[in-house]
Short mmCIF file of C-alpha atoms in Angstrom, two decimals:
data_model
loop_
_atom_site.label_atom_id
_atom_site.label_comp_id
_atom_site.label_asym_id
_atom_site.label_seq_id
_atom_site.Cartn_x
_atom_site.Cartn_y
_atom_site.Cartn_z
CA ILE K 1265 25.15 84.43 -70.54
CA ASN K 1266 28.70 84.75 -71.15
CA ARG K 1267 30.52 87.17 -73.33
CA LYS K 1268 30.27 85.06 -76.40
CA GLY K 1269 26.50 84.89 -75.98
CA THR K 1270 26.21 81.28 -74.94
CA SER K 1271 24.36 80.43 -71.63
CA PHE K 1272 25.60 77.81 -69.19
CA LYS K 1273 23.70 75.55 -66.86
CA LYS K 1274 24.56 74.94 -63.18
CA PRO K 1275 25.32 71.32 -62.44
CA PHE K 1276 22.34 69.18 -61.17
CA ARG K 1277 22.62 68.35 -57.38
CA SER K 1278 20.50 65.77 -55.67
CA ARG K 1279 19.04 66.15 -52.46
CA SER K 1280 21.01 63.34 -50.89
CA THR K 1281 24.13 65.17 -52.10
CA MET K 1282 23.02 68.40 -50.52
CA ARG K 1283 22.36 66.74 -47.21
CA GLU K 1284 25.84 65.04 -47.15
CA ASP K 1285 27.26 68.58 -47.86
CA ASP K 1286 25.34 70.20 -45.28
CA SER K 1287 26.27 67.51 -42.63
CA LYS K 1288 29.96 68.04 -43.62
CA VAL K 1289 29.45 71.65 -43.06
CA ALA K 1290 27.62 71.24 -39.74
CA THR K 1291 30.29 68.90 -38.35
CA GLY K 1292 31.67 71.20 -35.63
CA LYS K 1293 32.52 71.51 -32.06
CA HIS K 1294 28.77 71.44 -31.31
CA THR K 1295 28.11 68.10 -32.92
CA LEU K 1296 31.34 66.63 -31.25
CA PHE K 1297 30.08 67.97 -27.89
CA LYS K 1298 26.58 66.30 -28.42
CA GLU K 1299 28.25 62.94 -29.41
CA GLY K 1300 30.57 63.03 -26.32
CA LEU K 1301 27.52 63.97 -24.04
CA LYS K 1302 25.60 61.13 -25.37
CA ASP K 1303 28.50 58.47 -24.82
CA ASP K 1304 28.60 59.95 -21.21
CA LEU K 1305 25.05 59.36 -20.65
CA HIS K 1306 25.10 55.97 -21.95
CA LYS K 1307 28.06 55.04 -19.82
CA LYS K 1308 26.43 56.59 -16.66
CA LEU K 1309 23.10 54.76 -17.47
CA ASN K 1310 24.71 51.41 -17.80
CA THR K 1311 26.88 52.00 -14.68
CA THR K 1312 23.57 52.88 -12.77
CA VAL K 1313 21.70 50.12 -14.05
CA ARG K 1314 24.20 47.44 -13.17
CA GLN K 1315 24.64 48.85 -9.62
CA ARG K 1316 20.91 48.88 -8.94
CA ALA K 1317 20.14 45.51 -10.71
CA GLY K 1318 23.42 43.86 -8.98
CA PRO K 1319 25.49 41.20 -10.56
CA SER K 1320 23.88 38.93 -13.36
CA PHE K 1321 22.84 35.30 -13.08
CA ASP K 1322 26.00 33.81 -14.54
CA GLN K 1323 28.03 36.09 -12.18
CA ARG K 1324 26.02 34.90 -9.17
CA MET K 1325 26.33 31.34 -10.23
CA HIS K 1326 30.08 31.50 -10.82
CA VAL K 1327 30.62 32.99 -7.34
CA ALA K 1328 28.42 30.21 -5.73
CA VAL K 1329 30.23 27.56 -7.57
CA LYS K 1330 33.44 28.83 -6.38
CA ALA K 1331 32.40 29.12 -2.75
CA PHE K 1332 30.96 25.54 -3.04
CA THR K 1333 34.12 24.24 -4.46
CA ASN K 1334 36.24 25.88 -1.81
CA LYS K 1335 34.04 24.45 0.89
CA ALA K 1336 34.04 20.82 -0.49
CA HIS K 1337 37.74 21.11 -0.81
CA ALA K 1338 38.29 22.09 2.71
CA LEU K 1339 35.76 19.18 3.90
CA GLU K 1340 37.66 16.60 1.90
CA MET K 1341 41.00 17.71 3.26
CA GLU K 1342 39.60 17.50 6.70
CA GLN K 1343 38.18 14.19 6.22
CA ARG K 1344 41.33 13.04 4.68
CA LYS K 1345 43.41 14.23 7.83
CA THR K 1346 40.81 12.45 10.03
CA LEU K 1347 41.11 9.21 8.26
CA GLN K 1348 44.97 9.31 8.31
CA GLN K 1349 45.01 9.99 11.88
CA CYS K 1350 42.70 7.00 12.57
CA VAL K 1351 44.86 4.82 10.54
CA GLU K 1352 47.94 5.80 12.13
CA ARG K 1353 46.30 5.32 15.51
CA GLY K 1354 44.93 1.98 14.54
CA ARG K 1355 48.38 0.73 13.47
CA SER K 1356 49.97 2.01 16.36
CA ARG K 1357 47.94 -0.35 18.83
CA PRO K 1358 48.72 -3.92 19.42
CA THR K 1359 46.29 -6.38 17.58
CA SER K 1360 44.05 -8.58 19.61
CA ALA K 1361 44.93 -11.71 17.83
CA PRO K 1362 48.70 -11.70 17.79
CA ILE K 1363 50.47 -14.41 15.72
CA ARG K 1364 50.47 -17.72 17.58
CA PRO K 1365 52.79 -20.64 17.02
CA LYS K 1366 51.58 -23.57 14.97
CA GLY K 1367 51.46 -26.08 17.97
CA ALA K 1368 49.13 -23.70 19.90
CA SER K 1369 46.57 -23.57 16.88
CA PRO K 1370 43.20 -25.74 17.62
CA ASN K 1371 42.69 -29.16 15.84
CA GLN K 1372 40.45 -28.16 12.93
CA GLN K 1373 39.80 -31.88 12.14
CA ALA K 1374 38.28 -32.58 15.76
CA MET K 1375 36.31 -29.34 15.32
CA LEU K 1376 34.94 -30.49 11.98
CA GLN K 1377 34.08 -33.90 13.43
CA GLU K 1378 32.17 -32.20 16.44
CA ARG K 1379 30.33 -30.01 14.15
CA LEU K 1380 29.16 -32.99 12.14
CA LYS K 1381 28.07 -34.87 15.10
CA LYS K 1382 26.01 -31.89 16.20
CA MET K 1383 24.48 -31.60 12.81
CA ARG K 1384 23.42 -35.28 12.76
CA GLU K 1385 21.90 -34.86 16.44
CA ASP K 1386 19.86 -31.67 15.32
CA GLU K 1387 18.55 -33.53 12.09
CA LEU K 1388 17.57 -36.54 14.13
CA ALA K 1389 15.85 -34.22 16.66
CA TYR K 1390 14.06 -32.42 13.88
CA LYS K 1391 12.85 -35.76 12.26
CA ASN K 1392 11.45 -36.77 15.54
CA HIS K 1393 9.78 -33.55 16.11
CA LEU K 1394 8.08 -33.77 12.58
CA ALA K 1395 7.05 -37.53 13.27
CA ASN K 1396 5.39 -36.41 16.57
CA LEU K 1397 3.71 -33.43 15.21
CA LYS K 1398 2.28 -35.68 12.27
CA ASP K 1399 1.06 -38.36 14.78
CA LYS K 1400 -0.56 -35.70 16.69
CA MET K 1401 -2.39 -34.17 13.68
CA ASP K 1402 -3.61 -37.71 12.76
CA SER K 1403 -4.89 -38.77 16.13
CA ARG K 1404 -6.34 -35.59 17.18
CA GLU K 1405 -9.97 -35.15 17.98
CA PRO K 1406 -11.98 -33.30 15.23
CA LEU K 1407 -13.54 -30.07 16.05
CA PHE K 1408 -16.97 -31.22 14.91
CA ARG K 1409 -18.02 -34.85 14.92
CA LEU K 1410 -20.27 -36.21 12.22
CA SER K 1411 -22.85 -37.15 14.70
CA ASP K 1412 -22.98 -33.61 16.11
CA VAL K 1413 -23.33 -32.10 12.73
CA GLN K 1414 -26.06 -34.48 11.89
CA ALA K 1415 -27.73 -33.63 15.18
CA GLY K 1416 -27.30 -29.87 14.23
CA PHE K 1417 -28.90 -30.34 10.73
CA GLU K 1418 -31.93 -32.20 12.39
CA MET K 1419 -32.39 -29.54 15.22
CA LEU K 1420 -32.25 -26.82 12.48
CA LYS K 1421 -34.81 -28.66 10.33
CA GLN K 1422 -37.13 -29.19 13.50
CA GLN K 1423 -37.08 -25.49 14.10
CA GLN K 1424 -37.81 -24.79 10.56
CA GLU K 1425 -40.98 -27.01 10.80
CA GLU K 1426 -42.00 -25.26 13.91
CA ARG K 1427 -41.62 -22.02 12.55
CA LYS K 1428 -43.78 -22.92 9.52
CA MET K 1429 -46.56 -24.55 11.80
CA GLU K 1430 -46.52 -21.20 13.80
CA LEU K 1431 -46.76 -18.94 10.69
CA LYS K 1432 -49.46 -21.35 9.34
CA LEU K 1433 -51.53 -20.93 12.50
CA GLU K 1434 -51.12 -17.26 12.65
CA GLU K 1435 -52.36 -17.05 9.10
CA HIS K 1436 -55.29 -19.20 9.99
CA GLU K 1437 -56.06 -16.79 12.90
CA ARG K 1438 -55.91 -13.68 10.81
CA TRP K 1439 -58.24 -15.13 8.29
CA GLU K 1440 -60.68 -16.09 10.78
CA HIS K 1441 -60.40 -12.43 12.35
CA LEU K 1442 -61.14 -11.10 8.83
CA ARG K 1443 -64.23 -13.26 8.47
CA GLU K 1444 -65.49 -12.17 11.80
CA VAL K 1445 -65.13 -8.46 10.89
CA GLU K 1446 -66.77 -9.09 7.46
CA LYS K 1447 -69.66 -10.90 9.22
CA TYR K 1448 -69.97 -8.32 11.86
CA ALA K 1449 -69.93 -5.30 9.10
CA PHE K 1450 -72.93 -6.99 7.13
CA SER K 1451 -75.07 -7.20 10.17
CA ARG K 1452 -74.28 -3.57 11.22
CA PRO K 1453 -76.60 -0.73 9.78
CA LEU K 1454 -75.07 2.05 7.78
CA LEU K 1455 -74.67 5.53 9.41
CA ILE K 1456 -77.17 7.12 6.79
CA GLU K 1457 -79.78 4.50 7.98
CA ASP K 1458 -79.42 4.94 11.63
CA TYR K 1459 -77.02 7.70 12.85
CA ASN K 1460 -78.04 6.97 16.69
CA TYR K 1461 -76.81 3.44 16.53
CA ARG K 1462 -74.16 2.39 18.88
CA PRO K 1463 -72.35 -0.72 18.70
CA PRO K 1464 -72.99 -3.29 21.60
CA ALA K 1465 -70.47 -3.05 24.53
#
């Protein structure tokens, strides 16, 4: 309350305003030291991680590409040098077919006629060879004559008939054996009738 008898109120201050004022007051040497220490720690940490982890993939790729490019360039230069030496050495040697005068050149017309003659001779020889082959194929003996084939069929048919007769005879003998066994079984007494019975020797 003032002298006049009126009361006055303190201005309202929010919490955020109070925090800002406190931070401004607290900003001093200690805070600056903490921030500097934090920056130093981050720098040392980054340096240590880079040293232990080594260069990145892009850095290693850049180094490899640069080394490969240098190697390829050196190889290309060496090959160009070798090629140039070969060209110079080849040009320094005399040619195996030097330029000859026009009168010493061969008669191309005669060479052409000779080749045409040789071609006609080869063609005629080939035609004769084909004719001989065709005549030989037409007049050669067949591998199997018709009479031999017919005789083979007849022999096979005869063997089939003989085998059929053998099987028929074997079947007849088996049936006869079964009838004899059946007939002998009827004339033989049962064991319950005479256990002392012995078959005749």
